[in-house]
Amino acid sequence: MHVTGIIAEYNPFHNGHAWHLKRAKEETGADYVMIAMSGNFVQRGTPALLDKYVRAEMALSGGADLVLELPPVWSTASAEYFAGAGVALLGQLGCVHTLCYGCETVDSDLYSVICNQIVRETPVYQKKLINLLKEGYNYAKARERAVCEMLPDIQSSRIAQLLGHPNNILALEYQKAVLQSSFAMRLHPVGRAGQGYHSQECTGRMSSATAIRRLLRETGNLRTAGISAGKIIRNMPADTWRLLCDWQDQYAFLYEEDCSQMLYYALLAGSADGFESYADCTPDFSRKILKSLYRYTDFTDFCAQLKSKDITHARIRRILLHILLNIRQDDYTYWRSRFYVPYARVLGFRRASARLLTEIKNHSAIPLISSAADAKNILLNKNSISFFAKNLFADDVYHGIVAGKSSCPAQNEFQKQIVIL
């Protein structure tokens, strides 16, 4: 039995994702494809458009056999930690043979050279990187320039092209994570089809999730939207469209500004102690937050106020989200040293994949959790229970934001059931 793993967000699931799933299964000869999917908050530092169970159903309808949750501690982290946690989650299951990922540049030799350079972290490379950071470059740009200087025989434009695309950066981090681990996983890249990751235009049938989210924000009621709805429909499988409409019949889609009030409360509550203990937040950035706090209007505007040359919008959003969700640097330090995740939380599976679940139960180094109510009985270690509680807190925050925007009672994870198709 051959099992292929994919690390994803599906925010929302669209034709490009369906195409990637199909290619992953065909090209790797997989009997089953399992997904490690971000939960209710995603890596760009925002709440997911709609909740993780609906997105899991979209993935299962689109060809996945099993969907597991990448916990919020890691789903809201930088590319390095996001990739490391995804690889660790799949690897600890003991039955994933291939990791398949999409990328803009399929050049195995170039990835390998750059990956080896970064992983070795020679004193010369580290010095170049530190000096560039001191000059005010953000980490991504500083790393790109340092790698170019360390690899003078390779055209800098080739390196810049590879490191200039989000999916390429994740591809590099997946390779690093597998290289640094003991997991026997093969790597299989699939070239990205359709528009670029950041593209805002919803045209054709392979638009980006960014473009689809933008159009969803502008469209209003999907069932009566006419032309705008037609553009969205062309870019996703029929089941995804149905699930989007069903969600909107009851709830609102979420965007970053919907966190605004809760975030402001969290910032006020933590202002006495500062924010440097939160994941990814430096002492300098903590002081910057405190200095700007009483000019706060909303999440988006506050990010703009905090922007500078040495830090990206995405990192700012992630830091603010970490403050909101109480994700600390200590969480990173402790759980990175313990393979990132102490359990595999099932969001959904296909009945036909029962053999895959049996394989996981026979080989996994971590327990499977399919019900929040069972977690305390399954997780015997108090640190693992604390990690799960942090997961539940993030979910409660998400459901609270949905309830406030949708004028409906807040749900909780103990009311939720996994998706079975």
mmCIF file of C-alpha atoms in Angstrom, residues 71-217:
data_model
loop_
_atom_site.group_PDB
_atom_site.id
_atom_site.type_symbol
_atom_site.label_atom_id
_atom_site.label_comp_id
_atom_site.label_asym_id
_atom_site.label_seq_id
_atom_site.Cartn_x
_atom_site.Cartn_y
_atom_site.Cartn_z
ATOM 1 C CA PRO A 71 -2.722 22.589 14.903
ATOM 2 C CA PRO A 72 -2.909 26.408 15.161
ATOM 3 C CA VAL A 73 0.457 26.697 16.918
ATOM 4 C CA TRP A 74 1.999 25.627 13.618
ATOM 5 C CA SER A 75 -0.641 26.532 11.034
ATOM 6 C CA THR A 76 -0.038 30.202 11.919
ATOM 7 C CA ALA A 77 3.762 29.930 11.908
ATOM 8 C CA SER A 78 6.448 30.953 9.433
ATOM 9 C CA ALA A 79 7.127 28.743 6.408
ATOM 10 C CA GLU A 80 9.929 26.906 8.214
ATOM 11 C CA TYR A 81 7.803 25.871 11.194
ATOM 12 C CA PHE A 82 4.648 25.324 9.120
ATOM 13 C CA ALA A 83 6.542 22.911 6.857
ATOM 14 C CA GLY A 84 8.422 21.272 9.728
ATOM 15 C CA ALA A 85 5.211 20.578 11.629
ATOM 16 C CA GLY A 86 3.422 19.255 8.554
ATOM 17 C CA VAL A 87 6.283 16.874 7.781
ATOM 18 C CA ALA A 88 6.453 15.775 11.437
ATOM 19 C CA LEU A 89 2.708 15.134 11.610
ATOM 20 C CA LEU A 90 2.738 12.983 8.470
ATOM 21 C CA GLY A 91 6.038 11.337 9.334
ATOM 22 C CA GLN A 92 5.003 10.212 12.805
ATOM 23 C CA LEU A 93 2.075 8.278 11.343
ATOM 24 C CA GLY A 94 4.599 5.732 10.093
ATOM 25 C CA CYS A 95 2.940 4.977 6.767
ATOM 26 C CA VAL A 96 3.440 8.030 4.505
ATOM 27 C CA HIS A 97 5.821 7.107 1.706
ATOM 28 C CA THR A 98 5.787 10.289 -0.405
ATOM 29 C CA LEU A 99 5.301 13.982 0.314
ATOM 30 C CA CYS A 100 3.785 15.705 -2.708
ATOM 31 C CA TYR A 101 3.696 19.499 -2.965
ATOM 32 C CA GLY A 102 3.004 22.153 -5.559
ATOM 33 C CA CYS A 103 5.569 24.755 -6.557
ATOM 34 C CA GLU A 104 6.169 27.366 -9.244
ATOM 35 C CA THR A 105 9.691 26.127 -10.057
ATOM 36 C CA VAL A 106 10.396 22.421 -10.573
ATOM 37 C CA ASP A 107 14.193 22.254 -10.470
ATOM 38 C CA SER A 108 15.328 19.486 -8.111
ATOM 39 C CA ASP A 109 19.045 20.205 -8.509
ATOM 40 C CA LEU A 110 18.690 23.893 -7.647
ATOM 41 C CA TYR A 111 16.495 23.138 -4.624
ATOM 42 C CA SER A 112 19.057 20.601 -3.438
ATOM 43 C CA VAL A 113 22.002 23.030 -3.710
ATOM 44 C CA ILE A 114 20.146 25.842 -1.927
ATOM 45 C CA CYS A 115 18.768 23.483 0.709
ATOM 46 C CA ASN A 116 22.208 22.080 1.525
ATOM 47 C CA GLN A 117 23.605 25.606 1.818
ATOM 48 C CA ILE A 118 20.865 26.692 4.237
ATOM 49 C CA VAL A 119 20.887 23.505 6.321
ATOM 50 C CA ARG A 120 24.660 23.551 6.809
ATOM 51 C CA GLU A 121 24.488 27.108 8.205
ATOM 52 C CA THR A 122 28.210 27.659 7.936
ATOM 53 C CA PRO A 123 29.729 30.523 9.959
ATOM 54 C CA VAL A 124 30.280 32.492 6.739
ATOM 55 C CA TYR A 125 26.643 32.093 5.696
ATOM 56 C CA GLN A 126 25.390 32.994 9.178
ATOM 57 C CA LYS A 127 27.555 36.115 9.250
ATOM 58 C CA LYS A 128 26.277 37.263 5.853
ATOM 59 C CA LEU A 129 22.677 36.655 6.938
ATOM 60 C CA ILE A 130 23.093 38.533 10.224
ATOM 61 C CA ASN A 131 24.765 41.494 8.519
ATOM 62 C CA LEU A 132 21.961 41.751 5.959
ATOM 63 C CA LEU A 133 19.350 41.636 8.721
ATOM 64 C CA LYS A 134 21.187 44.425 10.527
ATOM 65 C CA GLU A 135 21.053 46.467 7.322
ATOM 66 C CA GLY A 136 17.264 46.349 7.576
ATOM 67 C CA TYR A 137 16.346 43.570 5.134
ATOM 68 C CA ASN A 138 13.491 41.297 6.146
ATOM 69 C CA TYR A 139 14.449 37.662 6.698
ATOM 70 C CA ALA A 140 13.283 36.388 3.297
ATOM 71 C CA LYS A 141 15.237 39.017 1.350
ATOM 72 C CA ALA A 142 18.303 38.676 3.580
ATOM 73 C CA ARG A 143 18.353 34.926 3.065
ATOM 74 C CA GLU A 144 18.005 35.311 -0.695
ATOM 75 C CA ARG A 145 20.965 37.693 -0.881
ATOM 76 C CA ALA A 146 23.092 35.565 1.466
ATOM 77 C CA VAL A 147 22.454 32.433 -0.612
ATOM 78 C CA CYS A 148 23.333 34.321 -3.816
ATOM 79 C CA GLU A 149 26.657 35.413 -2.290
ATOM 80 C CA MET A 150 27.410 31.871 -1.119
ATOM 81 C CA LEU A 151 26.632 30.356 -4.539
ATOM 82 C CA PRO A 152 28.408 32.670 -6.997
ATOM 83 C CA ASP A 153 28.493 29.993 -9.721
ATOM 84 C CA ILE A 154 24.695 30.025 -9.986
ATOM 85 C CA GLN A 155 22.966 32.973 -11.614
ATOM 86 C CA SER A 156 21.451 35.148 -8.908
ATOM 87 C CA SER A 157 18.323 35.541 -11.038
ATOM 88 C CA ARG A 158 17.708 31.764 -10.827
ATOM 89 C CA ILE A 159 17.991 31.839 -7.042
ATOM 90 C CA ALA A 160 15.818 34.946 -6.796
ATOM 91 C CA GLN A 161 13.217 33.342 -9.064
ATOM 92 C CA LEU A 162 13.061 30.258 -6.878
ATOM 93 C CA LEU A 163 13.018 32.106 -3.548
ATOM 94 C CA GLY A 164 10.620 34.768 -4.813
ATOM 95 C CA HIS A 165 7.506 32.572 -4.866
ATOM 96 C CA PRO A 166 5.605 31.422 -1.741
ATOM 97 C CA ASN A 167 5.093 27.840 -2.893
ATOM 98 C CA ASN A 168 8.768 27.530 -3.840
ATOM 99 C CA ILE A 169 9.739 28.718 -0.361
ATOM 100 C CA LEU A 170 7.465 26.095 1.169
ATOM 101 C CA ALA A 171 8.899 23.464 -1.187
ATOM 102 C CA LEU A 172 12.381 24.354 0.053
ATOM 103 C CA GLU A 173 11.222 24.137 3.673
ATOM 104 C CA TYR A 174 9.620 20.733 3.050
ATOM 105 C CA GLN A 175 12.929 19.486 1.664
ATOM 106 C CA LYS A 176 14.792 20.899 4.663
ATOM 107 C CA ALA A 177 12.363 19.297 7.095
ATOM 108 C CA VAL A 178 12.625 15.864 5.480
ATOM 109 C CA LEU A 179 16.422 16.149 5.198
ATOM 110 C CA GLN A 180 16.742 17.031 8.885
ATOM 111 C CA SER A 181 14.343 14.325 10.041
ATOM 112 C CA SER A 182 14.537 10.556 10.303
ATOM 113 C CA PHE A 183 11.372 10.052 8.240
ATOM 114 C CA ALA A 184 11.761 7.908 5.130
ATOM 115 C CA MET A 185 9.652 10.083 2.842
ATOM 116 C CA ARG A 186 10.292 10.666 -0.832
ATOM 117 C CA LEU A 187 9.672 14.151 -2.206
ATOM 118 C CA HIS A 188 7.548 14.690 -5.297
ATOM 119 C CA PRO A 189 7.011 18.226 -6.650
ATOM 120 C CA VAL A 190 4.172 19.113 -9.013
ATOM 121 C CA GLY A 191 4.385 22.320 -11.041
ATOM 122 C CA ARG A 192 1.694 24.839 -10.086
ATOM 123 C CA ALA A 193 -1.058 25.229 -12.668
ATOM 124 C CA GLY A 194 -3.002 28.417 -13.312
ATOM 125 C CA GLN A 195 -2.510 31.878 -11.843
ATOM 126 C CA GLY A 196 0.138 32.871 -9.309
ATOM 127 C CA TYR A 197 -0.317 32.623 -5.558
ATOM 128 C CA HIS A 198 -0.814 36.385 -5.106
ATOM 129 C CA SER A 199 -2.923 36.943 -8.214
ATOM 130 C CA GLN A 200 -6.028 39.026 -7.481
ATOM 131 C CA GLU A 201 -7.855 38.342 -10.745
ATOM 132 C CA CYS A 202 -10.481 35.605 -10.859
ATOM 133 C CA THR A 203 -10.323 34.594 -14.524
ATOM 134 C CA GLY A 204 -10.379 31.297 -16.370
ATOM 135 C CA ARG A 205 -10.678 28.064 -14.392
ATOM 136 C CA MET A 206 -7.436 28.032 -12.393
ATOM 137 C CA SER A 207 -7.545 31.218 -10.303
ATOM 138 C CA SER A 208 -5.683 31.496 -6.997
ATOM 139 C CA ALA A 209 -7.331 31.162 -3.584
ATOM 140 C CA THR A 210 -6.398 34.829 -3.041
ATOM 141 C CA ALA A 211 -8.442 35.873 -6.085
ATOM 142 C CA ILE A 212 -11.367 33.676 -5.086
ATOM 143 C CA ARG A 213 -11.427 35.103 -1.547
ATOM 144 C CA ARG A 214 -11.366 38.647 -2.957
ATOM 145 C CA LEU A 215 -14.313 37.922 -5.239
ATOM 146 C CA LEU A 216 -16.226 36.177 -2.445
ATOM 147 C CA ARG A 217 -15.780 39.291 -0.298
#
